[in-house]
Coordinates of C-alpha atoms and ligand atoms in Angstrom, one line a residue:
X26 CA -9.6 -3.3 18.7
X27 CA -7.5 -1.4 15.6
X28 CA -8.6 2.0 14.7
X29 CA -8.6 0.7 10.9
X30 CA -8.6 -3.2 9.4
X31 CA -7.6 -2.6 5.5
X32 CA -8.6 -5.2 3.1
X33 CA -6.1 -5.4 0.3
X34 CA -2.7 -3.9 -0.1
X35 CA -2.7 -2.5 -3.9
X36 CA -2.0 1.2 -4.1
X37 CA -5.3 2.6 -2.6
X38 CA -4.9 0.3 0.5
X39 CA -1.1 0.7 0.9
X40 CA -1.5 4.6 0.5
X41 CA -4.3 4.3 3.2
X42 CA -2.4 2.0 5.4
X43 CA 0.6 4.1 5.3
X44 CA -1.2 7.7 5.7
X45 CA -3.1 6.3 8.7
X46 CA -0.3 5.0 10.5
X47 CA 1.4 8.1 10.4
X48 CA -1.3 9.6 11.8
X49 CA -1.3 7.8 14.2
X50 CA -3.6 4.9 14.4
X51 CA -3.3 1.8 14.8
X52 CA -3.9 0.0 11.2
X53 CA -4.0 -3.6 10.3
X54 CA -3.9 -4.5 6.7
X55 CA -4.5 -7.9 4.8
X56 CA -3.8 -8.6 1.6
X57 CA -4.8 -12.1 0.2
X58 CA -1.7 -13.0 -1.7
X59 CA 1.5 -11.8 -1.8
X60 CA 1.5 -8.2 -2.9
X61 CA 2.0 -6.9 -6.5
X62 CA 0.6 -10.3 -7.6
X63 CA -0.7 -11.2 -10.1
X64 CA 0.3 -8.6 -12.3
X65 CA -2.9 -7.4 -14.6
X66 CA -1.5 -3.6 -15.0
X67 CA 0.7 -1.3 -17.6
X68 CA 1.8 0.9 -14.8
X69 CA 1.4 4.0 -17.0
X70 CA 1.2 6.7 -14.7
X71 CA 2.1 10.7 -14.4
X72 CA 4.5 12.0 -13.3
X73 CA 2.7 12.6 -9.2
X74 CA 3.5 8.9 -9.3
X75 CA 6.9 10.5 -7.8
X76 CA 5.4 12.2 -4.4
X77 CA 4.0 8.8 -3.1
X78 CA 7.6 6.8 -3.0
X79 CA 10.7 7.2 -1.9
X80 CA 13.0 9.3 -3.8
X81 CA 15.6 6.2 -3.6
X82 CA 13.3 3.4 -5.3
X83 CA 12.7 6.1 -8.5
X84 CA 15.9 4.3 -10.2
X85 CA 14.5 0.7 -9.5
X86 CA 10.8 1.5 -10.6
X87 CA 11.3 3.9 -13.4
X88 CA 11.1 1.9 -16.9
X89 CA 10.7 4.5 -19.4
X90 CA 9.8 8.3 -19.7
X91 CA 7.0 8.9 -22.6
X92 CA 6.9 12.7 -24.0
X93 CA 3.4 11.9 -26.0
X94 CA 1.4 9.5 -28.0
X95 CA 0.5 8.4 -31.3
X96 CA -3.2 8.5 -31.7
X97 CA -4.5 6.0 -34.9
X98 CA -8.0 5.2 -36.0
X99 CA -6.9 2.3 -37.7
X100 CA -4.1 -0.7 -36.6
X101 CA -0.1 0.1 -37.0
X102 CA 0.7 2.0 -40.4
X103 CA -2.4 4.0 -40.7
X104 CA -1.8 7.7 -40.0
X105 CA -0.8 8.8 -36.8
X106 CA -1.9 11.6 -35.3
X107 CA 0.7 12.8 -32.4
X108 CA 0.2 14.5 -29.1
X109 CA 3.2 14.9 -27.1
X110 CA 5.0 17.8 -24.8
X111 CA 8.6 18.8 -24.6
X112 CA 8.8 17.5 -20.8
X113 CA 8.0 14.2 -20.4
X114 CA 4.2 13.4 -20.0
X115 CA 3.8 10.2 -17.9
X116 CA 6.3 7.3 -17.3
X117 CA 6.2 3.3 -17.6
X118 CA 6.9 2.1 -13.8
X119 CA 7.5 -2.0 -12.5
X120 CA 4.1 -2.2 -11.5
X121 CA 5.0 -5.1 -9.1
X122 CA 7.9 -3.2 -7.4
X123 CA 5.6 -0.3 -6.9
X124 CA 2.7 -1.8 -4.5
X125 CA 6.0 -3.6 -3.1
X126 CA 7.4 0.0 -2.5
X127 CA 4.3 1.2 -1.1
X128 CA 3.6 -1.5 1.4
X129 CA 7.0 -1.5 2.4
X130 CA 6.5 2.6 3.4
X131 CA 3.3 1.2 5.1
X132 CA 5.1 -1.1 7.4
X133 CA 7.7 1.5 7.6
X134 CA 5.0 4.0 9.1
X135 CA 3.5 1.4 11.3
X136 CA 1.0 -0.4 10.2
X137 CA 0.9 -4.1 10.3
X138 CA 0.8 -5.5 6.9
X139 CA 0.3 -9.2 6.5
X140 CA 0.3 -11.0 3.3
X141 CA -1.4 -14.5 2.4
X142 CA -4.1 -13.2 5.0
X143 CA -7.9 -13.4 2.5
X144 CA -10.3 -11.8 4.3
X145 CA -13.3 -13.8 4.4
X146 CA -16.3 -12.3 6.0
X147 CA -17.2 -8.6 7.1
X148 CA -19.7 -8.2 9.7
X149 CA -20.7 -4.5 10.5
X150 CA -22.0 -3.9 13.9
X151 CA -23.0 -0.4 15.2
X152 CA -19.7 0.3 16.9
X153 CA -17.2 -1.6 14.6
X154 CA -16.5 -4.2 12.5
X155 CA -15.6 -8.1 12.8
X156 CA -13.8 -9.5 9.8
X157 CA -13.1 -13.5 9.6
X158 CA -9.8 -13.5 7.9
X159 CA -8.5 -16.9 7.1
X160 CA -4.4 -17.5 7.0
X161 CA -2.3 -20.8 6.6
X162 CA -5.7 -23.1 6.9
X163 CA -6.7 -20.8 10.2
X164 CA -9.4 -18.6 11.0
X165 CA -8.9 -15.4 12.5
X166 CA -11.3 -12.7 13.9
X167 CA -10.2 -9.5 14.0
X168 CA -12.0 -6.5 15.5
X169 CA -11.6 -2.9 13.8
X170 CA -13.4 0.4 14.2
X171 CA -13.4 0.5 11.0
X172 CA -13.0 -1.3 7.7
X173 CA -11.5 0.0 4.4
X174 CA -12.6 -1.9 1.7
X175 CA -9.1 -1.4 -1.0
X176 CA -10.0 -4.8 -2.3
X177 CA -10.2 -3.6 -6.1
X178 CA -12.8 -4.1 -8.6
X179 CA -14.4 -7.0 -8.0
X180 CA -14.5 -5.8 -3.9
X181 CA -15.9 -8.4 -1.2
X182 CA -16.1 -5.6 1.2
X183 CA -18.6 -4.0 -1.0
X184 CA -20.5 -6.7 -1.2
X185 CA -20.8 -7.6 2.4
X186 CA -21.6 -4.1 3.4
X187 CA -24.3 -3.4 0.7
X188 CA -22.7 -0.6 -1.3
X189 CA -23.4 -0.2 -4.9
X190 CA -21.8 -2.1 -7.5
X191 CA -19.7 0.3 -10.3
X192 CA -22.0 1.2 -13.6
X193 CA -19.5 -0.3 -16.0
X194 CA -16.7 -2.8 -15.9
X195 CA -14.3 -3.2 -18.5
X196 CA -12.0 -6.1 -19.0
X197 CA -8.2 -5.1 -19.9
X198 CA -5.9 -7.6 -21.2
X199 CA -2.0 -7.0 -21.8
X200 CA 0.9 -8.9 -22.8
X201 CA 4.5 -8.9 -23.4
X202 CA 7.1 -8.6 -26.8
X203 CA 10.9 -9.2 -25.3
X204 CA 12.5 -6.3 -27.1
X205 CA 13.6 -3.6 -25.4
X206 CA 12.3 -0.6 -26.3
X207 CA 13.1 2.7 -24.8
X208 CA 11.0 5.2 -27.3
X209 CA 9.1 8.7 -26.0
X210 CA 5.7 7.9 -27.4
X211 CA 2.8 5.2 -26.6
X212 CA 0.7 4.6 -29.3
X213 CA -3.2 4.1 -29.1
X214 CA -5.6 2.5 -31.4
X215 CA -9.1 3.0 -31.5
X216 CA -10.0 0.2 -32.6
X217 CA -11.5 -1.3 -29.9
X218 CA -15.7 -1.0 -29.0
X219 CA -16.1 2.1 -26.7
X220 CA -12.0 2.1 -25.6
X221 CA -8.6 1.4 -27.1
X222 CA -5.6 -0.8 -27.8
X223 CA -2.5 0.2 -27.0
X224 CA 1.8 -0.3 -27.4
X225 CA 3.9 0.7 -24.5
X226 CA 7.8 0.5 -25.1
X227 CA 8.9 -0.3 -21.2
X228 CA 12.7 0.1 -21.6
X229 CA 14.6 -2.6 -21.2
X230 CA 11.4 -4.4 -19.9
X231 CA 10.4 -5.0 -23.6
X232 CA 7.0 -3.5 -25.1
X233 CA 3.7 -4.0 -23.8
X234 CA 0.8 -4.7 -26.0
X235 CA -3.1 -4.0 -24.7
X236 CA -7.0 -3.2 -24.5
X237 CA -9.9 -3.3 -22.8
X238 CA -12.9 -3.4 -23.7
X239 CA -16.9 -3.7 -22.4
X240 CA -18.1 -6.9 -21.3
X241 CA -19.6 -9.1 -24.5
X242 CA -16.7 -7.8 -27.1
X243 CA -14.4 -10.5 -28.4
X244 CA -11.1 -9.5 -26.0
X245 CA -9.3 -12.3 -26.5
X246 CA -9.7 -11.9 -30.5
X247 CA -9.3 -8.2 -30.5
X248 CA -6.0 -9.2 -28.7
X249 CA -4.8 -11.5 -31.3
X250 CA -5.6 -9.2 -34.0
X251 CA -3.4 -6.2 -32.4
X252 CA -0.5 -8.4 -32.2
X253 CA -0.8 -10.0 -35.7
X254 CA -1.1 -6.6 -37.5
X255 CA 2.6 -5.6 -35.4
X256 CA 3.7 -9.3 -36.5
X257 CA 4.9 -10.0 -32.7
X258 CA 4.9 -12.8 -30.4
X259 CA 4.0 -11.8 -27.0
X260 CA 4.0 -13.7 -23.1
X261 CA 3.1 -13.1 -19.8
X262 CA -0.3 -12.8 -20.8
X263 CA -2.2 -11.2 -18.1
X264 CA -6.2 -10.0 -17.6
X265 CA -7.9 -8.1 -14.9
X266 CA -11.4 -5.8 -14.3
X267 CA -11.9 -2.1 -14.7
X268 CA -14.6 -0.2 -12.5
X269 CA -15.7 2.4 -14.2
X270 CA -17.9 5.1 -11.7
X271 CA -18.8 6.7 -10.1
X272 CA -21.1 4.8 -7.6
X273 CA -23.2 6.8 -5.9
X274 CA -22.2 6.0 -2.3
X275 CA -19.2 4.6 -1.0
X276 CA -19.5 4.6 2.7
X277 CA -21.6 3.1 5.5
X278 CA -21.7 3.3 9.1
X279 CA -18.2 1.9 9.7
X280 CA -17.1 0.7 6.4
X281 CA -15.6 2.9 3.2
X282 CA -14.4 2.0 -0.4
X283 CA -11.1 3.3 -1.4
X284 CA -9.4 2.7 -5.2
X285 CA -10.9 0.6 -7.6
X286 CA -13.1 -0.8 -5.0
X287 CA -15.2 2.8 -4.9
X288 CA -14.8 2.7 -9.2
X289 CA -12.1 5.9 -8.6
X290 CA -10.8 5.2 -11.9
X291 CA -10.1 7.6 -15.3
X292 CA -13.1 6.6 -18.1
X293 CA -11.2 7.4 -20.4
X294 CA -7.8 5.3 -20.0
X295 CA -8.8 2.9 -17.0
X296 CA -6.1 4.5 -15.1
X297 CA -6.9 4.1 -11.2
X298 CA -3.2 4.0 -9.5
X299 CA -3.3 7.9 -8.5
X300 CA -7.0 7.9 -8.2
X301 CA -6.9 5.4 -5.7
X302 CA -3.9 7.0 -3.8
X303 CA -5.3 10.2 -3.5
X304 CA -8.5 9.2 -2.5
X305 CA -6.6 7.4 0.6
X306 CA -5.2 10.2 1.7
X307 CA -8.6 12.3 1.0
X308 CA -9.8 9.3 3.5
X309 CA -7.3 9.8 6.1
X310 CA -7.2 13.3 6.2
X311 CA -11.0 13.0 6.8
X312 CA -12.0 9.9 8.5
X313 CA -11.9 9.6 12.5
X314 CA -12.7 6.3 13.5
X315 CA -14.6 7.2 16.8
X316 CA -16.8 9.2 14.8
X317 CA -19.0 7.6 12.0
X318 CA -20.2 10.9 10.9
X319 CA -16.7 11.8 9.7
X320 CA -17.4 9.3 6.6
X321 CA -19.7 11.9 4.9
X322 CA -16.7 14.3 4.9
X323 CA -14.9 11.3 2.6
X324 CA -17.6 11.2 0.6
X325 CA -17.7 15.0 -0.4
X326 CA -13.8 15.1 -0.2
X327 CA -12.7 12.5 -2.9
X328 CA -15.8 13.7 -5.1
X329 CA -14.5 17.3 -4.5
X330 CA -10.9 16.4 -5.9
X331 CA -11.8 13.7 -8.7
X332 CA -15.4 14.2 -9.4
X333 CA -15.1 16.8 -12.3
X334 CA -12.3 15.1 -13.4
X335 CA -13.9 11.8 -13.9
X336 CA -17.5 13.3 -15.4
X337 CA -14.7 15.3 -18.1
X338 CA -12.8 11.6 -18.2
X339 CA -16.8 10.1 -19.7
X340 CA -16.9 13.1 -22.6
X341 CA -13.6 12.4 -23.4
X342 CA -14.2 8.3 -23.9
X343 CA -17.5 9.5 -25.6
X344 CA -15.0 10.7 -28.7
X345 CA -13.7 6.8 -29.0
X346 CA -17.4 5.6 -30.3
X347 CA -17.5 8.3 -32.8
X348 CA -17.8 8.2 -36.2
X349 CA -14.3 7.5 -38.0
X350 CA -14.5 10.7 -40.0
X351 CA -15.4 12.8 -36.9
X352 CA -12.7 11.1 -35.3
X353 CA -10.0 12.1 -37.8
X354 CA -11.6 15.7 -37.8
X355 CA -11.0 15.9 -34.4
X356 CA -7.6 14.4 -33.9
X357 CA -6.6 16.2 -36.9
X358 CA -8.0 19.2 -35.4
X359 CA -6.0 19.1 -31.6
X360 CA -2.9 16.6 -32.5
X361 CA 0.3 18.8 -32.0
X362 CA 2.2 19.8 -28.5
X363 CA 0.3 19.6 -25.5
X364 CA -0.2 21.4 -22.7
X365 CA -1.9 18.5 -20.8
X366 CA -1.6 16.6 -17.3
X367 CA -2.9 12.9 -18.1
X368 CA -4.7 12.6 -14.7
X369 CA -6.8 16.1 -15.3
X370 CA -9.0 16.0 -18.2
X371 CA -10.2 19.3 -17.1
X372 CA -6.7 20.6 -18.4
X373 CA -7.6 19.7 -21.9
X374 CA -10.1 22.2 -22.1
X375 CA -7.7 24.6 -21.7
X376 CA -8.3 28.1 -23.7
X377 CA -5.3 27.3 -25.9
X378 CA -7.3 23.7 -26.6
X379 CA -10.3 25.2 -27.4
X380 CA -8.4 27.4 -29.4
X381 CA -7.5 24.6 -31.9
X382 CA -10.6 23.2 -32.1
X383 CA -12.0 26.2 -33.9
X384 CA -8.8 26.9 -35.6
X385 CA -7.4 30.1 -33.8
Ligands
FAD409 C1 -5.2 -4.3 -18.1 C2 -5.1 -3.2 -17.1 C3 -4.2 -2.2 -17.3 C4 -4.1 -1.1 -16.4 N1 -3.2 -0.1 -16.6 C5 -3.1 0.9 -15.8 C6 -2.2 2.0 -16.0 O1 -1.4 1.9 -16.9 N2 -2.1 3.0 -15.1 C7 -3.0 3.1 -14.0 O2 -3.0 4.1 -13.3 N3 -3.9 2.1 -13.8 C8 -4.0 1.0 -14.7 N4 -4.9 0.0 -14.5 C9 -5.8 0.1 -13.3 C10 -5.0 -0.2 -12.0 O3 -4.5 -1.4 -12.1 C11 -6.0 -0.1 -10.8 O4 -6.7 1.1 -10.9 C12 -5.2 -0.1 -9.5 O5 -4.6 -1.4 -9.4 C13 -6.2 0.0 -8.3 O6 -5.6 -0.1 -7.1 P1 -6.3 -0.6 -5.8 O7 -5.3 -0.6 -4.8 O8 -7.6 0.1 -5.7 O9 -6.7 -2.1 -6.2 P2 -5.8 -3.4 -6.6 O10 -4.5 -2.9 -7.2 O11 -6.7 -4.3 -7.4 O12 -5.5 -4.0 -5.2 C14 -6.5 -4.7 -4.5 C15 -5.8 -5.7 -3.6 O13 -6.8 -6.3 -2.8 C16 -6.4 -7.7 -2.6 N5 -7.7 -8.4 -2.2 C17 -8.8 -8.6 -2.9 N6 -9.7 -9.2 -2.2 C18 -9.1 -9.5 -0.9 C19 -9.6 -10.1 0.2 N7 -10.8 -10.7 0.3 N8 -8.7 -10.2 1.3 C20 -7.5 -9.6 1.2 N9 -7.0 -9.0 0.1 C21 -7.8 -8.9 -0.9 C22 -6.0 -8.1 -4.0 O14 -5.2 -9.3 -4.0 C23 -5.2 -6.9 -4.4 O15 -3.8 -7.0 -4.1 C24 -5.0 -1.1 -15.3 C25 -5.9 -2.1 -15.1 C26 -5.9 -3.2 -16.0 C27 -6.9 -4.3 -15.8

């Protein structure tokens, strides 16, 4: 029987994977295709994204550095309002080479990662858990102590085990323009129901065009209409879910939620890759396997580290809805250098931020 049987290998369950291995249990993890596909991410991330690779596979991930972004009310040509830091802010990484990266330091630590394996079925006894995983037209049963569920937002795992679904799910959609572009800033358009569209220049990767938006709105339109008003033709078209939390319990007796599977995501930008990772290793540093108990200590430990962050992270996506003239007020009001870490909201209310906003 493993200590640990991870179901899917993104970030979250890579991280986890990895962490637990090195602490030396014994981990299986199954990830349904092959990992870092299908692509439905910008890989916009802080600068922590560093402390959870290799030092060597910085060169081969890294697309671009971004100092700031352009903040607009309106499409392209409307006034922009910058935010932006001497240092650079956040960087564009190769999404795909990064859960590649990640799984290969899980396998690396230990664990045994196998791909094309789709877990199936998840039955949760007292003292463990049977999964049916099914692999090249077989099926497998494997026993684990325990099961983390990594299997992103729309998470099987939390469905078999009974754990609450996430409040909100938004539906993000991105595509590609050719062109290299190596510029400092992102720009964002809120112009989209309750969230934004955005441009990301990826280097020599080309740009990246985006939104998301709540269920019902008109995506796919929305889309069209970004990439009409910059008059470019874009590919690679891809689409995926955003959880947005967070649920109120993400643990059972012998099974846990990790990543966008537990809705461990930013409100405001969607933004779940460091979430997720630091959640694992809030679950690892927390979870025995022998000892069910030990899950309520995940539960207080991820909410302790994200929790303020992500209620902050809902006030700040609150502004998107406002009215346009508020809007402009506001960005009007705080545009300028930062002195702000993209995965803590709580560091915009910073007293120099507050500051601005009433004008000192
Ligand atoms: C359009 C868009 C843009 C985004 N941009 C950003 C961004 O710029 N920065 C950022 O931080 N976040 C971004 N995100 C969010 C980010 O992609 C997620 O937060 C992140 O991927 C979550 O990682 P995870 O490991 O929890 O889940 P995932 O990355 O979804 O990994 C889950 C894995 O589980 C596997 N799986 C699912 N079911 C099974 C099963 N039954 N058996 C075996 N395997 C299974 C899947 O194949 C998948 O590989 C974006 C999301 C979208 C949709």
């Amino acid at each position: 029987m493993y200590d640990f049987a991870v179901v899917g290998v993104g970030p979250a369950g890579a991280r986890f994977a990895r962490r637990a291995a090195e602490a030396g249990y014994d981990v299986v993890a199954f990830e349904k295709g092959t990992v870092g596909t299908p692509l439905a991410c910008s890989g916009h991330v802080s600068t922590d994204i560093w402390e959870y690779v290799p030092e060597e596979s910085k060169d081969r991930l890294l697309q671009n550095r971004v100092y700031g972004a352009n903040f607009r009310v309106g499409g392209p040509g409307t006034r922009a309002y910058p935010f932006y830091k001497s240092q650079e802010v956040s960087n564009v990484v190769d999404r795909i080479e990064l859960d590649r990266t990640l799984a290969d330091c899980a396998r690396e630590a230990g664990a045994d990662v196998r791909e094309r394996h789709t877990v199936t079925g998840i039955d949760e006894r007292h003292d463990g858990v049977e999964l049916t995983v099914s692999a090249a037209g077989e099926t497998l049963s494997v026993e684990a102590k325990m099961v983390a569920g990594c299997d992103g937002p729309v998470s099987r795992v939390r469905r078999a085990v009974g754990l609450p679904e996430p409040g909100e799910t938004l539906h993000g959609v991105l595509a590609f323009d050719d062109d290299p572009d190596d510029g400092d800033f992102v720009d964002v358009h809120l112009t989209v129901p309750r969230f934004f569209a955005w441009r990301i220049p990826r280097g020599d990767a080309g740009v990246e065009y985006g939104l998301a938006a709540p269920p019902g709105a008109e995506v796919n339109e929305m889309f069209d209409a970004l990439t009409d008003a910059y008059d470019v033709e874009t590919d690679h078209f891809c689409s995926g879910a955003i959880p947005i939390g967070p649920p109120d319990r993400v643990t059972t007796r012998r099974a846990f939620l990790v990543g966008d599977a537990a809705a461990q995501t930013k409100p405001f930008t969607g933004g779940g890759i460091l979430y997720g990772m630091t959640a694992a290793d809030r679950a690892v540093s927390t979870i025995s396997p022998d000892d069910p108990a030990t899950l309520r200590d995940y539960e207080s430990a991820w909410r302790e580290e994200l929790q303020s962050e992500i209620a902050l992270g809902h006030w700040i996506r609150r502004a998107y809805s406002l009215p346009e003239s508020v809007q402009k007020l506001g960005l009007r009001s705080l545009s300028g250098e930062i002195a702000v870490h993209m995965d803590k909201p709580t560091s915009f209310f910073s007293r120099e931020h507050l500051g601005k906003l009433v004008g000192r």
